Amino acid sequence: MKIVVHIKGEAEQWREALADAFPEATVLTSDACAEERKNADYLAVWKPPEHLLREQTQLKAMINLGAGVDYLLRTPGRPKEVPIAKLRDAGMSELMADYVLYGVLHFYRSFDRYAAQQANAQWQPHPVEEKSQWPVGVLGLGAIGAHVAETLSQAGFPVSGWSRSPKRIEGVNCLHGDDGLENILSQAKTLITLLPDTTETRGIINAKRLGQLPQGASLINPGRGTLVDENALLKTLDASEGLRGAMLDVFPEEPLPADNPLWRHPKVTITPHMSAPTPLHDAIDQVIAYIRDFEAGKSVTTVDPENGY
Ligand code: GLV
């Protein structure tokens, strides 16, 4: 069996962990020469280069070393018949819940205002509203979104969650469909977007939907850059009755180009796609289990390329 790993900056750690789990296998990183890399049985990859996919002739499966499969599905040369398994939660949910909780508290406890005040040496405490008066909306209730919604609910915020198909999550008002989305948008003081990038979700946060949010609402997008219409976001941030602020971790083009106005917008906090990096120690067991199951001919939950997740 041959496994080839590609993940920027961490490939060698992944290679070692997989070589320990499969001592009989040849485990290489994509830095190996083309002759050695070809004829792999499995690719364990995050944002692989096109040639790595094109040169394979006998792949049994690809394992996506992340939660979102959009990059892999879009890679030209992807062999369409090869099944893809993706990481589900694998330690990312907890990291994401920390990031989002920080973001919600940032707005709820006025840290955005205090940062602006500090620049003017202005000492001005703001009253703290009751958490029950701070409804939060979570769009996307996959493994990660569901955990984020639960965490925010446990922290005391009223949480509504939205997904394509109906879901049930303890402590979360789960909604779906167009009505469900409108309902959430009309109430959310902080909106969190954790949807996958699909043809249906691209640009879902457009001018109309941003306009449905209550005045002074905030947006946190740690999901995918394509979910939010950037021009509409900038307009709503600049409108006097529009959004209070946005915390953005993901962008249609990454790294975010230096001349993008979001970088310098006073109401925007930018982080460099760091909200939930795949933690190797949690994810490795899932990757090993996938390979064992594929080898044993067991049924594996794979990605539906039509749905995009
Ligand atoms: C990161 O963006 C992921 O999809 O895991």
GROMACS .gro file of C-alpha atoms and ligand atoms in nm:
model
  314
    1MET     CA    1   0.000   0.000   0.000
    2LYS     CA    2   0.122   0.349  -0.082
    3ILE     CA    3   0.001   0.668   0.088
    4VAL     CA    4   0.106   1.016  -0.023
    5VAL     CA    5   0.056   1.313   0.208
    6HIS     CA    6   0.028   1.678   0.108
    7ILE     CA    7  -0.037   1.950   0.367
    8LYS     CA    8   0.171   2.265   0.373
    9GLY     CA    9   0.409   2.293   0.667
   10GLU     CA   10   0.299   1.973   0.841
   11ALA     CA   11   0.343   1.698   0.584
   12GLU     CA   12   0.637   1.536   0.760
   13GLN     CA   13   0.449   1.501   1.093
   14TRP     CA   14   0.153   1.348   0.909
   15ARG     CA   15   0.385   1.119   0.716
   16GLU     CA   16   0.546   0.991   1.036
   17ALA     CA   17   0.212   0.936   1.210
   18LEU     CA   18   0.073   0.742   0.914
   19ALA     CA   19   0.394   0.541   0.875
   20ASP     CA   20   0.363   0.439   1.243
   21ALA     CA   21   0.002   0.332   1.192
   22PHE     CA   22   0.074   0.142   0.871
   23PRO     CA   23   0.423  -0.007   0.909
   24GLU     CA   24   0.374  -0.227   0.602
   25ALA     CA   25   0.291   0.073   0.381
   26THR     CA   26   0.511   0.314   0.188
   27VAL     CA   27   0.419   0.658   0.320
   28LEU     CA   28   0.561   0.959   0.136
   29THR     CA   29   0.510   1.330   0.134
   30SER     CA   30   0.439   1.503  -0.197
   31ASP     CA   31   0.801   1.625  -0.186
   32ALA     CA   32   0.912   1.279  -0.302
   33CYS     CA   33   1.002   1.262  -0.670
   34ALA     CA   34   0.728   1.204  -0.927
   35GLU     CA   35   0.842   0.849  -0.996
   36GLU     CA   36   0.796   0.756  -0.627
   37ARG     CA   37   0.471   0.949  -0.582
   38LYS     CA   38   0.277   0.785  -0.860
   39ASN     CA   39   0.064   0.472  -0.817
   40ALA     CA   40  -0.047   0.574  -0.469
   41ASP     CA   41  -0.344   0.392  -0.316
   42TYR     CA   42  -0.441   0.686  -0.095
   43LEU     CA   43  -0.380   1.058  -0.096
   44ALA     CA   44  -0.414   1.234   0.240
   45VAL     CA   45  -0.423   1.596   0.129
   46TRP     CA   46  -0.506   1.959   0.202
   47LYS     CA   47  -0.508   2.188  -0.103
   48PRO     CA   48  -0.307   1.950  -0.322
   49PRO     CA   49  -0.138   2.072  -0.640
   50GLU     CA   50  -0.303   1.971  -0.963
   51HIS     CA   51  -0.013   1.752  -1.080
   52LEU     CA   52  -0.033   1.533  -0.770
   53LEU     CA   53  -0.388   1.435  -0.863
   54ARG     CA   54  -0.321   1.404  -1.235
   55GLU     CA   55  -0.026   1.170  -1.200
   56GLN     CA   56  -0.215   0.904  -1.002
   57THR     CA   57  -0.335   0.594  -1.183
   58GLN     CA   58  -0.465   0.357  -0.917
   59LEU     CA   59  -0.605   0.569  -0.637
   60LYS     CA   60  -0.857   0.398  -0.410
   61ALA     CA   61  -0.957   0.710  -0.218
   62MET     CA   62  -0.856   1.062  -0.117
   63ILE     CA   63  -0.877   1.186   0.237
   64ASN     CA   64  -0.929   1.559   0.274
   65LEU     CA   65  -0.727   1.685   0.572
   66GLY     CA   66  -0.982   1.952   0.653
   67ALA     CA   67  -1.356   1.995   0.695
   68GLY     CA   68  -1.428   2.192   0.377
   69VAL     CA   69  -1.386   1.995   0.053
   70ASP     CA   70  -1.436   2.291  -0.179
   71TYR     CA   71  -1.066   2.329  -0.261
   72LEU     CA   72  -1.025   1.961  -0.340
   73LEU     CA   73  -1.345   1.941  -0.544
   74ARG     CA   74  -1.230   2.241  -0.748
   75THR     CA   75  -0.878   2.113  -0.817
   76PRO     CA   76  -0.843   2.054  -1.191
   77GLY     CA   77  -0.739   1.699  -1.271
   78ARG     CA   78  -0.928   1.550  -0.977
   79PRO     CA   79  -1.016   1.193  -1.074
   80LYS     CA   80  -1.396   1.211  -1.054
   81GLU     CA   81  -1.449   0.842  -0.981
   82VAL     CA   82  -1.224   0.835  -0.673
   83PRO     CA   83  -1.418   0.865  -0.346
   84ILE     CA   84  -1.331   1.143  -0.103
   85ALA     CA   85  -1.354   1.114   0.274
   86LYS     CA   86  -1.327   1.432   0.478
   87LEU     CA   87  -1.245   1.510   0.837
   88ARG     CA   88  -1.554   1.548   1.048
   89ASP     CA   89  -1.499   1.752   1.363
   90ALA     CA   90  -1.160   1.590   1.442
   91GLY     CA   91  -1.076   1.850   1.706
   92MET     CA   92  -1.167   2.142   1.479
   93SER     CA   93  -1.506   2.202   1.643
   94GLU     CA   94  -1.355   2.296   1.975
   95LEU     CA   95  -1.107   2.536   1.816
   96MET     CA   96  -1.386   2.688   1.612
   97ALA     CA   97  -1.613   2.723   1.916
   98ASP     CA   98  -1.333   2.911   2.098
   99TYR     CA   99  -1.287   3.144   1.801
  100VAL     CA  100  -1.658   3.216   1.769
  101LEU     CA  101  -1.713   3.261   2.142
  102TYR     CA  102  -1.429   3.513   2.143
  103GLY     CA  103  -1.594   3.690   1.848
  104VAL     CA  104  -1.939   3.702   2.006
  105LEU     CA  105  -1.794   3.836   2.332
  106HIS     CA  106  -1.592   4.090   2.134
  107PHE     CA  107  -1.914   4.256   2.024
  108TYR     CA  108  -2.132   4.167   2.322
  109ARG     CA  109  -1.884   4.318   2.571
  110SER     CA  110  -1.798   4.611   2.337
  111PHE     CA  111  -1.430   4.527   2.287
  112ASP     CA  112  -1.465   4.674   1.937
  113ARG     CA  113  -1.575   5.004   2.090
  114TYR     CA  114  -1.301   5.000   2.353
  115ALA     CA  115  -1.036   4.946   2.084
  116ALA     CA  116  -1.164   5.252   1.898
  117GLN     CA  117  -1.184   5.452   2.222
  118GLN     CA  118  -0.831   5.359   2.323
  119ALA     CA  119  -0.698   5.523   2.008
  120ASN     CA  120  -0.842   5.850   2.146
  121ALA     CA  121  -0.759   5.788   2.514
  122GLN     CA  122  -1.131   5.786   2.580
  123TRP     CA  123  -1.248   5.635   2.912
  124GLN     CA  124  -1.611   5.540   2.856
  125PRO     CA  125  -1.761   5.217   2.990
  126HIS     CA  126  -2.067   5.080   2.808
  127PRO     CA  127  -2.359   4.912   2.985
  128VAL     CA  128  -2.372   4.532   2.952
  129GLU     CA  129  -2.698   4.398   2.813
  130GLU     CA  130  -2.847   4.074   2.941
  131LYS     CA  131  -2.730   3.778   2.737
  132SER     CA  132  -3.094   3.683   2.690
  133GLN     CA  133  -3.126   4.003   2.484
  134TRP     CA  134  -2.844   3.902   2.250
  135PRO     CA  135  -2.980   3.645   2.003
  136VAL     CA  136  -2.712   3.472   1.800
  137GLY     CA  137  -2.767   3.301   1.464
  138VAL     CA  138  -2.547   3.018   1.338
  139LEU     CA  139  -2.580   2.938   0.967
  140GLY     CA  140  -2.458   2.583   0.903
  141LEU     CA  141  -2.511   2.300   1.149
  142GLY     CA  142  -2.259   2.041   1.032
  143ALA     CA  143  -2.031   1.884   1.292
  144ILE     CA  144  -1.855   2.216   1.349
  145GLY     CA  145  -2.156   2.449   1.332
  146ALA     CA  146  -2.356   2.228   1.567
  147HIS     CA  147  -2.080   2.235   1.829
  148VAL     CA  148  -2.044   2.611   1.794
  149ALA     CA  149  -2.421   2.657   1.839
  150GLU     CA  150  -2.420   2.435   2.150
  151THR     CA  151  -2.123   2.617   2.299
  152LEU     CA  152  -2.287   2.958   2.254
  153SER     CA  153  -2.608   2.828   2.404
  154GLN     CA  154  -2.419   2.691   2.703
  155ALA     CA  155  -2.252   3.030   2.739
  156GLY     CA  156  -2.602   3.176   2.790
  157PHE     CA  157  -2.690   3.327   2.452
  158PRO     CA  158  -3.023   3.248   2.284
  159VAL     CA  159  -2.908   3.055   1.975
  160SER     CA  160  -3.090   2.981   1.652
  161GLY     CA  161  -2.925   2.758   1.396
  162TRP     CA  162  -2.999   2.711   1.027
  163SER     CA  163  -2.926   2.417   0.803
  164ARG     CA  164  -3.043   2.278   0.471
  165SER     CA  165  -3.217   1.980   0.625
  166PRO     CA  166  -3.397   1.983   0.961
  167LYS     CA  167  -3.176   1.917   1.266
  168ARG     CA  168  -3.222   1.883   1.641
  169ILE     CA  169  -2.965   2.020   1.880
  170GLU     CA  170  -3.017   2.052   2.252
  171GLY     CA  171  -3.065   2.415   2.356
  172VAL     CA  172  -3.065   2.542   1.997
  173ASN     CA  173  -3.366   2.665   1.802
  174CYS     CA  174  -3.302   2.472   1.480
  175LEU     CA  175  -3.458   2.615   1.164
  176HIS     CA  176  -3.433   2.543   0.793
  177GLY     CA  177  -3.571   2.670   0.463
  178ASP     CA  178  -3.614   3.029   0.343
  179ASP     CA  179  -3.851   3.121   0.626
  180GLY     CA  180  -3.607   2.987   0.882
  181LEU     CA  181  -3.327   3.195   0.737
  182GLU     CA  182  -3.537   3.514   0.737
  183ASN     CA  183  -3.642   3.447   1.092
  184ILE     CA  184  -3.280   3.416   1.206
  185LEU     CA  185  -3.162   3.720   1.012
  186SER     CA  186  -3.438   3.940   1.151
  187GLN     CA  187  -3.325   3.871   1.508
  188ALA     CA  188  -2.954   3.793   1.520
  189LYS     CA  189  -2.741   4.049   1.700
  190THR     CA  190  -2.445   3.840   1.593
  191LEU     CA  191  -2.461   3.624   1.283
  192ILE     CA  192  -2.209   3.342   1.235
  193THR     CA  193  -2.158   3.180   0.896
  194LEU     CA  194  -2.032   2.822   0.902
  195LEU     CA  195  -2.181   2.690   0.580
  196PRO     CA  196  -1.981   2.492   0.326
  197ASP     CA  197  -1.899   2.654  -0.008
  198THR     CA  198  -2.156   2.517  -0.254
  199THR     CA  199  -2.345   2.657  -0.551
  200GLU     CA  200  -2.634   2.731  -0.313
  201THR     CA  201  -2.437   2.904  -0.042
  202ARG     CA  202  -2.207   3.118  -0.257
  203GLY     CA  203  -2.294   3.484  -0.192
  204ILE     CA  204  -2.575   3.385   0.047
  205ILE     CA  205  -2.489   3.684   0.265
  206ASN     CA  206  -2.577   3.948   0.005
  207ALA     CA  207  -2.702   4.305   0.031
  208LYS     CA  208  -3.063   4.197   0.085
  209ARG     CA  209  -2.980   3.956   0.366
  210LEU     CA  210  -2.738   4.194   0.533
  211GLY     CA  211  -3.023   4.446   0.524
  212GLN     CA  212  -3.249   4.202   0.709
  213LEU     CA  213  -3.022   4.199   1.014
  214PRO     CA  214  -3.119   4.427   1.302
  215GLN     CA  215  -2.947   4.764   1.303
  216GLY     CA  216  -2.607   4.741   1.473
  217ALA     CA  217  -2.573   4.365   1.427
  218SER     CA  218  -2.234   4.203   1.383
  219LEU     CA  219  -2.109   3.933   1.148
  220ILE     CA  220  -1.853   3.661   1.216
  221ASN     CA  221  -1.741   3.459   0.914
  222PRO     CA  222  -1.500   3.176   0.991
  223GLY     CA  223  -1.665   2.945   0.732
  224ARG     CA  224  -1.582   3.029   0.373
  225GLY     CA  225  -1.499   3.361   0.208
  226THR     CA  226  -1.739   3.294  -0.078
  227LEU     CA  227  -2.042   3.303   0.155
  228VAL     CA  228  -2.030   3.680   0.191
  229ASP     CA  229  -2.068   3.936  -0.089
  230GLU     CA  230  -1.773   4.159  -0.006
  231ASN     CA  231  -1.900   4.475  -0.176
  232ALA     CA  232  -2.236   4.445  -0.004
  233LEU     CA  233  -2.057   4.394   0.327
  234LEU     CA  234  -1.846   4.707   0.281
  235LYS     CA  235  -2.155   4.910   0.192
  236THR     CA  236  -2.346   4.787   0.497
  237LEU     CA  237  -2.050   4.859   0.723
  238ASP     CA  238  -2.030   5.214   0.586
  239ALA     CA  239  -2.404   5.283   0.611
  240SER     CA  240  -2.492   5.476   0.926
  241GLU     CA  241  -2.772   5.233   1.012
  242GLY     CA  242  -2.594   4.922   0.896
  243LEU     CA  243  -2.366   4.666   1.055
  244ARG     CA  244  -2.169   4.747   1.365
  245GLY     CA  245  -1.874   4.529   1.274
  246ALA     CA  246  -1.742   4.212   1.116
  247MET     CA  247  -1.485   3.954   1.220
  248LEU     CA  248  -1.356   3.771   0.915
  249ASP     CA  249  -1.124   3.471   0.899
  250VAL     CA  250  -1.181   3.355   0.542
  251PHE     CA  251  -1.182   3.526   0.203
  252PRO     CA  252  -1.254   3.438  -0.161
  253GLU     CA  253  -0.886   3.508  -0.230
  254GLU     CA  254  -0.633   3.402   0.035
  255PRO     CA  255  -0.406   3.552   0.149
  256LEU     CA  256  -0.633   3.857   0.144
  257PRO     CA  257  -0.460   4.096  -0.102
  258ALA     CA  258  -0.280   4.386   0.072
  259ASP     CA  259  -0.485   4.646  -0.115
  260ASN     CA  260  -0.821   4.500  -0.012
  261PRO     CA  261  -1.015   4.774   0.175
  262LEU     CA  262  -1.127   4.525   0.440
  263TRP     CA  263  -0.775   4.527   0.587
  264ARG     CA  264  -0.801   4.890   0.688
  265HIS     CA  265  -1.172   4.915   0.761
  266PRO     CA  266  -1.221   5.044   1.118
  267LYS     CA  267  -1.516   4.811   1.179
  268VAL     CA  268  -1.344   4.496   1.057
  269THR     CA  269  -1.127   4.249   1.246
  270ILE     CA  270  -0.924   4.020   1.021
  271THR     CA  271  -0.757   3.692   1.107
  272PRO     CA  272  -0.561   3.482   0.854
  273HIS     CA  273  -0.776   3.165   0.818
  274MET     CA  274  -0.665   3.044   1.159
  275SER     CA  275  -0.996   2.978   1.335
  276ALA     CA  276  -0.973   2.598   1.330
  277PRO     CA  277  -0.652   2.448   1.193
  278THR     CA  278  -0.671   2.069   1.172
  279PRO     CA  279  -0.512   1.935   1.493
  280LEU     CA  280  -0.302   1.636   1.390
  281HIS     CA  281  -0.332   1.448   1.719
  282ASP     CA  282  -0.714   1.447   1.696
  283ALA     CA  283  -0.744   1.405   1.321
  284ILE     CA  284  -0.492   1.129   1.269
  285ASP     CA  285  -0.714   0.856   1.419
  286GLN     CA  286  -0.991   0.949   1.178
  287VAL     CA  287  -0.758   0.929   0.879
  288ILE     CA  288  -0.622   0.592   0.995
  289ALA     CA  289  -0.976   0.461   1.044
  290TYR     CA  290  -1.076   0.576   0.695
  291ILE     CA  291  -0.783   0.395   0.533
  292ARG     CA  292  -0.848   0.079   0.738
  293ASP     CA  293  -1.216   0.085   0.639
  294PHE     CA  294  -1.142   0.141   0.271
  295GLU     CA  295  -0.888  -0.144   0.281
  296ALA     CA  296  -1.136  -0.374   0.455
  297GLY     CA  297  -1.403  -0.288   0.198
  298LYS     CA  298  -1.630  -0.145   0.468
  299SER     CA  299  -1.877   0.126   0.386
  300VAL     CA  300  -1.731   0.472   0.443
  301THR     CA  301  -1.920   0.801   0.456
  302THR     CA  302  -1.781   0.986   0.159
  303VAL     CA  303  -1.837   1.333   0.021
  304ASP     CA  304  -2.115   1.393  -0.231
  305PRO     CA  305  -1.946   1.612  -0.495
  306GLU     CA  306  -2.291   1.732  -0.610
  307ASN     CA  307  -2.376   1.867  -0.265
  308GLY     CA  308  -2.025   1.991  -0.205
  309TYR     CA  309  -1.991   1.836   0.143
  310GLV     C1  310  -1.045   2.466   0.688
  310GLV     O1  311  -1.072   2.567   0.632
  310GLV     C2  312  -1.117   2.342   0.673
  310GLV     O2  313  -1.207   2.336   0.588
  310GLV     O3  314  -1.087   2.247   0.746
   0.00000   0.00000   0.00000
